[in-house]
Short mmCIF file of C-alpha atoms in Angstrom, two decimals:
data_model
loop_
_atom_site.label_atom_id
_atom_site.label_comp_id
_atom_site.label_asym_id
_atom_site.label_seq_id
_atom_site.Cartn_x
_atom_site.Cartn_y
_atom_site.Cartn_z
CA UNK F 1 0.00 0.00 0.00
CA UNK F 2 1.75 3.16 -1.04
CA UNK F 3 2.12 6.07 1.29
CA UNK F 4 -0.43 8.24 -0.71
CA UNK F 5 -3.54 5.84 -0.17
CA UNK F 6 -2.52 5.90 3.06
CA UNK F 7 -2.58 9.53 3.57
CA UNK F 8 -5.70 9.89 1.11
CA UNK F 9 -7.78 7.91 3.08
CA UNK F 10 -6.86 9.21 6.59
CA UNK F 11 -8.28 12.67 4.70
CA UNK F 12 -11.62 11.15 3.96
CA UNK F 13 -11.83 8.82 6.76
CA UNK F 14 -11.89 12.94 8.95
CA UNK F 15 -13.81 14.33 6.33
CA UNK F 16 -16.54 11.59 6.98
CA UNK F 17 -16.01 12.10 10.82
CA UNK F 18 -16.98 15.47 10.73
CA UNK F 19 -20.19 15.33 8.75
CA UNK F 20 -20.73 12.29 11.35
CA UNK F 21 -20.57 14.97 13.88
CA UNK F 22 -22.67 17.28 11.70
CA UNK F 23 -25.50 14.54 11.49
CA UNK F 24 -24.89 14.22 7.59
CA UNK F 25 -24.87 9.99 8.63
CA UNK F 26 -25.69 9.09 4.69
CA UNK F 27 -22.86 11.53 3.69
CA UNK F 28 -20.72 9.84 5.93
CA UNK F 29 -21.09 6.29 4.95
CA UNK F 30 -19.99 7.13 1.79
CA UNK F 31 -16.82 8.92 2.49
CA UNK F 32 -16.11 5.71 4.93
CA UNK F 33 -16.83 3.79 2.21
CA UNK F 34 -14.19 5.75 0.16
CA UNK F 35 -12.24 6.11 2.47
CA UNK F 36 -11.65 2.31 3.04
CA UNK F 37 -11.88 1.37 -1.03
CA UNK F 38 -8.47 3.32 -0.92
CA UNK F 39 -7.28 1.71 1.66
CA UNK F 40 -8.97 -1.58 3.23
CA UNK F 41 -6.59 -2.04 6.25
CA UNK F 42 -7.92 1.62 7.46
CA UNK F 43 -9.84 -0.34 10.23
CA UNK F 44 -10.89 2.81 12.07
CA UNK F 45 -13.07 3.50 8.85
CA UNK F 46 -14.63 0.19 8.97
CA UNK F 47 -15.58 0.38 12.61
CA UNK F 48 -17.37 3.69 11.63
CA UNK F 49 -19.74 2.31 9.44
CA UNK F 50 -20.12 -0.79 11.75
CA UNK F 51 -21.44 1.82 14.79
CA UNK F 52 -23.46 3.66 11.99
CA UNK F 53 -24.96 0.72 10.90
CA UNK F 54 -25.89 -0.49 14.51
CA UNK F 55 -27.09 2.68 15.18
CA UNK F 56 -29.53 2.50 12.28
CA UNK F 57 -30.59 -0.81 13.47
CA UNK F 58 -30.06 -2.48 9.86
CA UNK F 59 -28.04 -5.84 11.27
CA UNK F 60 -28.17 -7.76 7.45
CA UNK F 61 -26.07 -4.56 6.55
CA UNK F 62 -23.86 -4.95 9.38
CA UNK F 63 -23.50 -8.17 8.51
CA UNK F 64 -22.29 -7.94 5.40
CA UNK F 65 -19.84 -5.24 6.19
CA UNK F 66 -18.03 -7.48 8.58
CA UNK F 67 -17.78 -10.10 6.40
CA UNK F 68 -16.62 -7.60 3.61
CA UNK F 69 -14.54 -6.07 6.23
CA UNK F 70 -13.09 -9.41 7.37
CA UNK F 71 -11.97 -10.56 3.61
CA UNK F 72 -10.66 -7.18 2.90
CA UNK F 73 -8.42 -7.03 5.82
CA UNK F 74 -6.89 -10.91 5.34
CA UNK F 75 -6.24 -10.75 2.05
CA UNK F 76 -4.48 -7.38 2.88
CA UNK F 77 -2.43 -9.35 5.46
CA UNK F 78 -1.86 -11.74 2.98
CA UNK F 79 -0.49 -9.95 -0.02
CA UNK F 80 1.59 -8.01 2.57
CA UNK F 81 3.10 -11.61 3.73
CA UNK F 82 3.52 -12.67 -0.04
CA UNK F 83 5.51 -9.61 -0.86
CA UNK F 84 7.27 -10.16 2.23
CA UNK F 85 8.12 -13.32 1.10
CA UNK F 86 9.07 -12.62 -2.17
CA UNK F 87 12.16 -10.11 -1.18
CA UNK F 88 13.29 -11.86 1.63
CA UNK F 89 12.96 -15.43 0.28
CA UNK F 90 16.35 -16.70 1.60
CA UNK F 91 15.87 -15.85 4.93
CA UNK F 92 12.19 -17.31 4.77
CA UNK F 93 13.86 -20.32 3.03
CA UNK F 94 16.11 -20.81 5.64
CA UNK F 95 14.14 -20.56 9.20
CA UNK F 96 10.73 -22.62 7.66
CA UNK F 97 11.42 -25.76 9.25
CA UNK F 98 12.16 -24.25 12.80
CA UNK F 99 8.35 -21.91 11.91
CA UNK F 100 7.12 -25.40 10.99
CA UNK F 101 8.42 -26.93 13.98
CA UNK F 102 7.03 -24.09 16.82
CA UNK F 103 4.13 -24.01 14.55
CA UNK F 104 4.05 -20.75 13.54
CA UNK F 105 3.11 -21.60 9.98
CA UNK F 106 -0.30 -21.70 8.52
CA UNK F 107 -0.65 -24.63 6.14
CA UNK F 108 -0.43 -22.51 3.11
CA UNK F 109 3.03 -21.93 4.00
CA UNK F 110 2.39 -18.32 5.25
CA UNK F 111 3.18 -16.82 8.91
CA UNK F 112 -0.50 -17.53 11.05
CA UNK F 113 -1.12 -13.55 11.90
CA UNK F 114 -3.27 -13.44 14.92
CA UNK F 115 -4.98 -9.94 14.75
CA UNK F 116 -7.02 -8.72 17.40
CA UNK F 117 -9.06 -6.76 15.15
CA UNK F 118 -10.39 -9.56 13.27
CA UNK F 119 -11.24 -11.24 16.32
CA UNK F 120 -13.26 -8.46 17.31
CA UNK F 121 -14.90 -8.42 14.27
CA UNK F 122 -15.95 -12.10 13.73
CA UNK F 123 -16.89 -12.36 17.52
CA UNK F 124 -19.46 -9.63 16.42
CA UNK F 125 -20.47 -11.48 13.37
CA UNK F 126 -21.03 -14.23 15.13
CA UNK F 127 -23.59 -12.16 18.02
CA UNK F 128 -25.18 -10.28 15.24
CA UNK F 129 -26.09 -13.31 13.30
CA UNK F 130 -26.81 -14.99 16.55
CA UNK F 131 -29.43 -12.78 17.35
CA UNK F 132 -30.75 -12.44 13.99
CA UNK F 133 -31.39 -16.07 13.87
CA UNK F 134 -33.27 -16.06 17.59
CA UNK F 135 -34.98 -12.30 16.80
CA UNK F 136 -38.71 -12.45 17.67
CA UNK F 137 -40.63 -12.50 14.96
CA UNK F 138 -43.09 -9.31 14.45
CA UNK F 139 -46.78 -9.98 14.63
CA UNK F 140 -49.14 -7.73 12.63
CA UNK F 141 -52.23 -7.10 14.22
CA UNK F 142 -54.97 -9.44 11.82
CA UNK F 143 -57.63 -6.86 10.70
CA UNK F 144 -61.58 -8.21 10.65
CA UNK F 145 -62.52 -9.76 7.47
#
């Protein structure tokens, strides 16, 4: 991820912060949703929509922002690993069987990354579609025929 993403979506992740603030909350999704199509690992931006979301009380949305979220941040991990890999292939080449050995190796042959954040995240997939799945259903009053 170059620098300039980076620093481009820090700008719109505060620009969508402060029309948060100013109530604009439609205004907002979309610069979060900018903000983190420039750069997925900006997690703060993710969490943003997450809250807005909940506050709106739409939980299929949620939903499929943290599973959105979720891919977008692995595969971010991943590539980062794989490039990783690519310029420092002796080194990786050379200390594999002692990873393999302390298991510190996920089968693909990549480094397991345990990240809190994604944790968090499927933890709160898991409520959310836990309570989705036990919700009370809503009974509309039957009018006379």
């Amino acid at each position: 991820m170059s620098r300039r993403k980076q620093i481009r979506s820090k700008e719109q992740f505060a620009a969508a912060l402060e029309l948060e603030k100013a109530g604009d909350t439609t205004g907002a999704l979309k610069l979060y949703q900018k903000s983190v199509n420039t750069d997925p690992t900006n997690t703060h931006a993710w969490n943003r929509q997450m809250v807005l979301f909940r506050k709106a009380k739409s939980r299929e949305q949620e939903v499929k922002l943290i599973k959105l979220a979720i891919a977008a941040l692995q595969k971010s991990h991943e590539t980062k690993q794989q490039d990783w890999l690519k310029e420092n292939q002796a080194k990786a080449d050379s200390t594999r069987e002692l990873a393999q050995v302390l298991g510190l190796l996920e089968p693909s042959g990549l480094p397991k990354s345990e990240d809190t954040i994604i944790e968090k995240w499927q933890t709160r997939l898991y409520l959310l579609e836990y309570r989705i799945k036990n919700a009370r259903k809503k009974i509309s009053p039957k009018k006379p025929a």
